[in-house]
Amino acid sequence: MTSRPTTAMVLAAGLGTRMRPLTDDRPKALVEVGGRALIDHVLDRLVEVGVTRAVVNVHWFADRLESHLAARRDVEIVISDERAELLETGGGLKKARGLVGDDPVWVANIDSVWIDRGDALNDLARLWDPECMDVALLLARRAGSIGWPGRGDGFLDEDGRFRFRGEAPEAPLAYMGVHITRPQVVDDGPDGRFSLSPIWRRLADEGRLFASVMDGDWMHVGDPEAVRAADARLAS
């Protein structure tokens, strides 16, 4: 078992189309929930578990996001510039490979906010073991979550291995936008835009995709209605 990652890749380059009109004049990462920008919610969590360096990809209103991030003093921010082309999750990580390095990294979306009744990120870091896994996902229980209309992503075996839902009509657990990975998993990916999802499905078949489940309330903040619901939940 190695030490926990201290570098993170924060995926903040999306257009935020479903978040309009809130993203008409700003990137989705700067939409505020509970009086704080979405990207700051995520960076705050990562700093709490020892992240000292965050690589952030930018595209929509990139200048505004870079200006906002320059004000942070608790973590080194490195920009991965996707102004020319949006690359999705896999392509974004592959473009940033030279910036994140070869050691395991956190990867986080910016549209998840949560109230943690346990120690979710530290639990995931304690689970992480690159000897037997290539990716470790943080999962949330669908029951009680806000803003997630899906039927669930999969199931967790007793040994911590994750299985996708497949042909099952629904599953109790959903990926909540944070994971630890060996960055080498994208090295064989295509040039340009691609998703991490096919890589994860292959790793699940190989028994090298693991996960842990957060004890708390997950808010997937993907549209204005979810912003209002998350604001209300945080205020309560």
mmCIF file of C-alpha atoms in Angstrom:
data_model
loop_
_atom_site.group_PDB
_atom_site.id
_atom_site.type_symbol
_atom_site.label_atom_id
_atom_site.label_comp_id
_atom_site.label_asym_id
_atom_site.label_seq_id
_atom_site.Cartn_x
_atom_site.Cartn_y
_atom_site.Cartn_z
ATOM 1 C CA MET A 1 0.000 0.000 0.000
ATOM 2 C CA THR A 2 1.426 3.363 -1.035
ATOM 3 C CA SER A 3 0.848 6.766 0.484
ATOM 4 C CA ARG A 4 -2.198 8.705 -0.582
ATOM 5 C CA PRO A 5 -2.049 10.952 -3.657
ATOM 6 C CA THR A 6 -1.167 14.611 -3.161
ATOM 7 C CA THR A 7 -1.991 15.668 -6.732
ATOM 8 C CA ALA A 8 -5.499 15.980 -8.145
ATOM 9 C CA MET A 9 -6.991 16.432 -11.600
ATOM 10 C CA VAL A 10 -10.113 18.581 -11.398
ATOM 11 C CA LEU A 11 -12.377 18.324 -14.444
ATOM 12 C CA ALA A 12 -13.768 21.825 -14.945
ATOM 13 C CA ALA A 13 -13.801 22.307 -18.723
ATOM 14 C CA GLY A 14 -17.440 21.427 -19.476
ATOM 15 C CA LEU A 15 -19.849 23.838 -21.136
ATOM 16 C CA GLY A 16 -22.478 23.480 -18.423
ATOM 17 C CA THR A 17 -25.253 23.463 -21.007
ATOM 18 C CA ARG A 18 -27.825 21.960 -18.629
ATOM 19 C CA MET A 19 -26.962 24.641 -16.074
ATOM 20 C CA ARG A 20 -28.101 27.535 -18.281
ATOM 21 C CA PRO A 21 -28.980 30.368 -17.753
ATOM 22 C CA LEU A 22 -26.559 30.228 -14.791
ATOM 23 C CA THR A 23 -23.681 29.507 -17.171
ATOM 24 C CA ASP A 24 -24.487 32.217 -19.697
ATOM 25 C CA ASP A 25 -21.753 34.402 -18.180
ATOM 26 C CA ARG A 26 -19.534 31.968 -16.283
ATOM 27 C CA PRO A 27 -18.212 28.401 -16.333
ATOM 28 C CA LYS A 28 -20.166 25.782 -14.466
ATOM 29 C CA ALA A 29 -17.298 25.564 -11.985
ATOM 30 C CA LEU A 30 -18.123 29.099 -10.773
ATOM 31 C CA VAL A 31 -21.827 28.527 -10.198
ATOM 32 C CA GLU A 32 -22.376 29.003 -6.480
ATOM 33 C CA VAL A 33 -24.042 26.570 -4.094
ATOM 34 C CA GLY A 34 -24.381 27.509 -0.473
ATOM 35 C CA GLY A 35 -22.558 30.756 -1.223
ATOM 36 C CA ARG A 36 -19.445 29.044 -2.573
ATOM 37 C CA ALA A 37 -18.340 28.194 -6.121
ATOM 38 C CA LEU A 38 -18.665 24.539 -7.079
ATOM 39 C CA ILE A 39 -14.943 24.235 -7.791
ATOM 40 C CA ASP A 40 -14.118 25.588 -4.338
ATOM 41 C CA HIS A 41 -16.335 22.971 -2.685
ATOM 42 C CA VAL A 42 -14.276 20.293 -4.439
ATOM 43 C CA LEU A 43 -10.883 21.889 -3.836
ATOM 44 C CA ASP A 44 -11.722 22.400 -0.148
ATOM 45 C CA ARG A 45 -12.416 18.662 0.196
ATOM 46 C CA LEU A 46 -9.227 17.695 -1.608
ATOM 47 C CA VAL A 47 -7.059 20.024 0.454
ATOM 48 C CA GLU A 48 -8.540 18.511 3.613
ATOM 49 C CA VAL A 49 -7.127 15.087 2.630
ATOM 50 C CA GLY A 50 -3.654 16.329 1.772
ATOM 51 C CA VAL A 51 -3.806 17.488 -1.839
ATOM 52 C CA THR A 52 -1.167 20.171 -2.406
ATOM 53 C CA ARG A 53 -1.348 20.475 -6.202
ATOM 54 C CA ALA A 54 -4.425 20.553 -8.441
ATOM 55 C CA VAL A 55 -4.381 20.382 -12.235
ATOM 56 C CA VAL A 56 -7.560 22.043 -13.508
ATOM 57 C CA ASN A 57 -8.713 21.818 -17.119
ATOM 58 C CA VAL A 58 -10.442 24.905 -18.537
ATOM 59 C CA HIS A 59 -12.508 25.757 -21.622
ATOM 60 C CA TRP A 60 -15.750 27.742 -21.216
ATOM 61 C CA PHE A 61 -15.017 31.240 -19.793
ATOM 62 C CA ALA A 62 -11.513 29.958 -19.141
ATOM 63 C CA ASP A 63 -10.050 33.368 -18.323
ATOM 64 C CA ARG A 64 -12.635 33.961 -15.636
ATOM 65 C CA LEU A 65 -12.004 30.565 -14.053
ATOM 66 C CA GLU A 66 -8.235 31.057 -14.106
ATOM 67 C CA SER A 67 -8.637 34.453 -12.431
ATOM 68 C CA HIS A 68 -10.795 32.929 -9.711
ATOM 69 C CA LEU A 69 -8.353 30.092 -9.060
ATOM 70 C CA ALA A 70 -5.411 32.486 -8.822
ATOM 71 C CA ALA A 71 -6.838 33.741 -5.523
ATOM 72 C CA ARG A 72 -6.375 30.387 -3.789
ATOM 73 C CA ARG A 73 -3.340 30.179 -1.528
ATOM 74 C CA ASP A 74 -3.856 26.758 0.065
ATOM 75 C CA VAL A 75 -3.142 24.656 -3.029
ATOM 76 C CA GLU A 76 -0.927 25.008 -6.105
ATOM 77 C CA ILE A 77 -3.093 25.375 -9.203
ATOM 78 C CA VAL A 78 -1.836 24.223 -12.606
ATOM 79 C CA ILE A 79 -3.970 24.888 -15.689
ATOM 80 C CA SER A 80 -4.533 22.318 -18.440
ATOM 81 C CA ASP A 81 -5.771 24.425 -21.335
ATOM 82 C CA GLU A 82 -8.628 22.941 -23.382
ATOM 83 C CA ARG A 83 -9.743 26.200 -24.988
ATOM 84 C CA ALA A 84 -9.159 24.701 -28.449
ATOM 85 C CA GLU A 85 -11.138 21.482 -27.886
ATOM 86 C CA LEU A 86 -13.189 19.838 -25.176
ATOM 87 C CA LEU A 87 -11.702 16.407 -24.514
ATOM 88 C CA GLU A 88 -14.136 14.724 -22.045
ATOM 89 C CA THR A 89 -12.912 12.836 -19.012
ATOM 90 C CA GLY A 90 -10.417 10.455 -20.593
ATOM 91 C CA GLY A 91 -9.090 12.891 -23.153
ATOM 92 C CA GLY A 92 -8.760 15.586 -20.514
ATOM 93 C CA LEU A 93 -6.690 13.358 -18.254
ATOM 94 C CA LYS A 94 -4.544 12.186 -21.171
ATOM 95 C CA LYS A 95 -3.825 15.775 -22.259
ATOM 96 C CA ALA A 96 -2.787 16.575 -18.684
ATOM 97 C CA ARG A 97 -0.531 13.518 -18.278
ATOM 98 C CA GLY A 98 2.632 15.583 -18.364
ATOM 99 C CA LEU A 99 1.213 17.832 -15.657
ATOM 100 C CA VAL A 100 -0.147 15.185 -13.287
ATOM 101 C CA GLY A 101 2.877 12.882 -13.535
ATOM 102 C CA ASP A 102 3.043 9.120 -13.103
ATOM 103 C CA ASP A 103 2.033 8.714 -9.460
ATOM 104 C CA PRO A 104 -1.592 7.948 -8.525
ATOM 105 C CA VAL A 105 -3.870 10.987 -8.555
ATOM 106 C CA TRP A 106 -7.279 12.073 -7.372
ATOM 107 C CA VAL A 107 -9.682 12.904 -10.208
ATOM 108 C CA ALA A 108 -12.762 14.972 -9.360
ATOM 109 C CA ASN A 109 -15.722 16.479 -11.176
ATOM 110 C CA ILE A 110 -16.935 19.898 -10.056
ATOM 111 C CA ASP A 111 -20.674 19.141 -9.908
ATOM 112 C CA SER A 112 -20.748 17.121 -6.666
ATOM 113 C CA VAL A 113 -21.403 18.596 -3.245
ATOM 114 C CA TRP A 114 -21.956 16.418 -0.220
ATOM 115 C CA ILE A 115 -22.623 16.405 3.501
ATOM 116 C CA ASP A 116 -20.301 13.802 4.949
ATOM 117 C CA ARG A 117 -21.418 11.893 8.036
ATOM 118 C CA GLY A 118 -18.291 9.754 7.878
ATOM 119 C CA ASP A 119 -14.844 10.246 6.376
ATOM 120 C CA ALA A 120 -15.460 9.570 2.690
ATOM 121 C CA LEU A 121 -12.270 10.749 1.001
ATOM 122 C CA ASN A 122 -10.003 9.388 3.715
ATOM 123 C CA ASP A 123 -11.850 6.070 3.476
ATOM 124 C CA LEU A 124 -11.200 6.000 -0.262
ATOM 125 C CA ALA A 125 -7.534 6.853 0.289
ATOM 126 C CA ARG A 126 -7.230 4.025 2.828
ATOM 127 C CA LEU A 127 -8.837 1.607 0.359
ATOM 128 C CA TRP A 128 -6.469 2.571 -2.451
ATOM 129 C CA ASP A 129 -3.903 -0.116 -3.262
ATOM 130 C CA PRO A 130 -2.268 0.062 -6.708
ATOM 131 C CA GLU A 131 -1.000 -3.496 -6.312
ATOM 132 C CA CYS A 132 -4.489 -4.862 -6.894
ATOM 133 C CA MET A 133 -6.438 -1.953 -8.413
ATOM 134 C CA ASP A 134 -6.110 0.653 -11.127
ATOM 135 C CA VAL A 135 -9.092 2.797 -10.137
ATOM 136 C CA ALA A 136 -11.000 3.318 -6.871
ATOM 137 C CA LEU A 137 -14.350 5.099 -7.164
ATOM 138 C CA LEU A 138 -16.285 7.010 -4.541
ATOM 139 C CA LEU A 139 -19.932 5.964 -4.608
ATOM 140 C CA ALA A 140 -23.133 7.363 -3.144
ATOM 141 C CA ARG A 141 -26.368 5.633 -2.307
ATOM 142 C CA ARG A 142 -29.089 6.675 -4.723
ATOM 143 C CA ALA A 143 -31.657 6.792 -1.941
ATOM 144 C CA GLY A 144 -31.814 10.331 -0.624
ATOM 145 C CA SER A 145 -29.483 11.838 -3.216
ATOM 146 C CA ILE A 146 -30.341 15.162 -4.858
ATOM 147 C CA GLY A 147 -30.202 15.878 -8.573
ATOM 148 C CA TRP A 148 -29.415 12.354 -9.805
ATOM 149 C CA PRO A 149 -32.181 10.906 -12.025
ATOM 150 C CA GLY A 150 -30.310 7.789 -13.127
ATOM 151 C CA ARG A 151 -31.054 4.160 -12.294
ATOM 152 C CA GLY A 152 -27.729 3.603 -10.573
ATOM 153 C CA ASP A 153 -24.325 2.569 -11.841
ATOM 154 C CA GLY A 154 -23.663 -0.715 -10.114
ATOM 155 C CA PHE A 155 -22.972 -2.905 -7.116
ATOM 156 C CA LEU A 156 -20.177 -3.328 -4.605
ATOM 157 C CA ASP A 157 -18.896 -6.793 -3.763
ATOM 158 C CA GLU A 158 -17.770 -7.708 -0.255
ATOM 159 C CA ASP A 159 -14.111 -7.454 -1.245
ATOM 160 C CA GLY A 160 -14.601 -3.898 -2.506
ATOM 161 C CA ARG A 161 -14.693 -4.696 -6.212
ATOM 162 C CA PHE A 162 -17.221 -2.733 -8.247
ATOM 163 C CA ARG A 163 -19.599 -4.322 -10.759
ATOM 164 C CA PHE A 164 -21.549 -2.278 -13.308
ATOM 165 C CA ARG A 165 -25.331 -2.560 -13.456
ATOM 166 C CA GLY A 166 -25.310 -4.302 -16.820
ATOM 167 C CA GLU A 167 -28.725 -5.725 -17.653
ATOM 168 C CA ALA A 168 -30.130 -5.132 -14.175
ATOM 169 C CA PRO A 169 -33.039 -2.646 -14.232
ATOM 170 C CA GLU A 170 -31.477 -0.577 -11.465
ATOM 171 C CA ALA A 171 -28.666 -0.542 -8.917
ATOM 172 C CA PRO A 172 -28.402 1.070 -5.471
ATOM 173 C CA LEU A 173 -25.100 2.906 -5.978
ATOM 174 C CA ALA A 174 -24.002 5.791 -8.197
ATOM 175 C CA TYR A 175 -20.559 7.158 -8.989
ATOM 176 C CA MET A 176 -20.411 10.580 -7.331
ATOM 177 C CA GLY A 177 -17.631 12.173 -9.311
ATOM 178 C CA VAL A 178 -14.454 11.471 -7.324
ATOM 179 C CA HIS A 179 -11.920 8.680 -7.790
ATOM 180 C CA ILE A 180 -8.286 7.738 -7.375
ATOM 181 C CA THR A 181 -6.501 6.337 -10.390
ATOM 182 C CA ARG A 182 -3.220 5.320 -11.870
ATOM 183 C CA PRO A 183 -2.940 7.976 -14.601
ATOM 184 C CA GLN A 184 -1.399 5.402 -16.937
ATOM 185 C CA VAL A 185 -4.892 3.963 -17.544
ATOM 186 C CA VAL A 186 -5.430 6.589 -20.283
ATOM 187 C CA ASP A 187 -2.108 6.143 -22.043
ATOM 188 C CA ASP A 188 -3.539 3.762 -24.642
ATOM 189 C CA GLY A 189 -6.611 5.911 -25.222
ATOM 190 C CA PRO A 190 -7.227 7.563 -28.596
ATOM 191 C CA ASP A 191 -6.040 11.040 -29.455
ATOM 192 C CA GLY A 192 -8.598 13.741 -28.804
ATOM 193 C CA ARG A 193 -11.916 13.308 -27.046
ATOM 194 C CA PHE A 194 -12.839 10.136 -25.163
ATOM 195 C CA SER A 195 -14.528 9.014 -21.963
ATOM 196 C CA LEU A 196 -13.103 7.117 -19.008
ATOM 197 C CA SER A 197 -16.181 4.889 -18.881
ATOM 198 C CA PRO A 198 -15.028 2.192 -21.367
ATOM 199 C CA ILE A 199 -11.709 1.961 -19.523
ATOM 200 C CA TRP A 200 -13.513 1.431 -16.232
ATOM 201 C CA ARG A 201 -15.712 -1.283 -17.720
ATOM 202 C CA ARG A 202 -12.648 -3.148 -18.946
ATOM 203 C CA LEU A 203 -10.975 -2.800 -15.548
ATOM 204 C CA ALA A 204 -14.136 -4.064 -13.831
ATOM 205 C CA ASP A 205 -14.022 -7.174 -16.019
ATOM 206 C CA GLU A 206 -10.375 -7.615 -15.010
ATOM 207 C CA GLY A 207 -11.202 -7.230 -11.301
ATOM 208 C CA ARG A 208 -9.139 -4.059 -10.924
ATOM 209 C CA LEU A 209 -11.948 -1.536 -10.353
ATOM 210 C CA PHE A 210 -12.728 -0.996 -6.662
ATOM 211 C CA ALA A 211 -14.922 1.434 -4.748
ATOM 212 C CA SER A 212 -16.100 2.656 -1.381
ATOM 213 C CA VAL A 213 -19.452 4.126 -0.386
ATOM 214 C CA MET A 214 -19.887 7.516 1.234
ATOM 215 C CA ASP A 215 -21.971 7.791 4.378
ATOM 216 C CA GLY A 216 -23.769 11.064 3.820
ATOM 217 C CA ASP A 217 -25.983 13.154 1.558
ATOM 218 C CA TRP A 218 -24.868 13.556 -2.047
ATOM 219 C CA MET A 219 -25.993 16.449 -4.223
ATOM 220 C CA HIS A 220 -25.345 16.146 -7.957
ATOM 221 C CA VAL A 221 -25.524 19.796 -9.021
ATOM 222 C CA GLY A 222 -26.198 19.569 -12.736
ATOM 223 C CA ASP A 223 -28.980 22.077 -13.441
ATOM 224 C CA PRO A 224 -30.633 25.144 -11.854
ATOM 225 C CA GLU A 225 -33.240 23.041 -10.071
ATOM 226 C CA ALA A 226 -30.479 20.973 -8.456
ATOM 227 C CA VAL A 227 -28.727 24.193 -7.422
ATOM 228 C CA ARG A 228 -31.869 25.329 -5.607
ATOM 229 C CA ALA A 229 -32.328 21.919 -3.969
ATOM 230 C CA ALA A 230 -28.686 21.809 -2.852
ATOM 231 C CA ASP A 231 -28.900 25.348 -1.465
ATOM 232 C CA ALA A 232 -31.927 24.329 0.574
ATOM 233 C CA ARG A 233 -30.281 21.129 1.818
ATOM 234 C CA LEU A 234 -27.117 22.927 2.888
ATOM 235 C CA ALA A 235 -29.141 25.643 4.620
ATOM 236 C CA SER A 236 -31.050 23.039 6.612
#
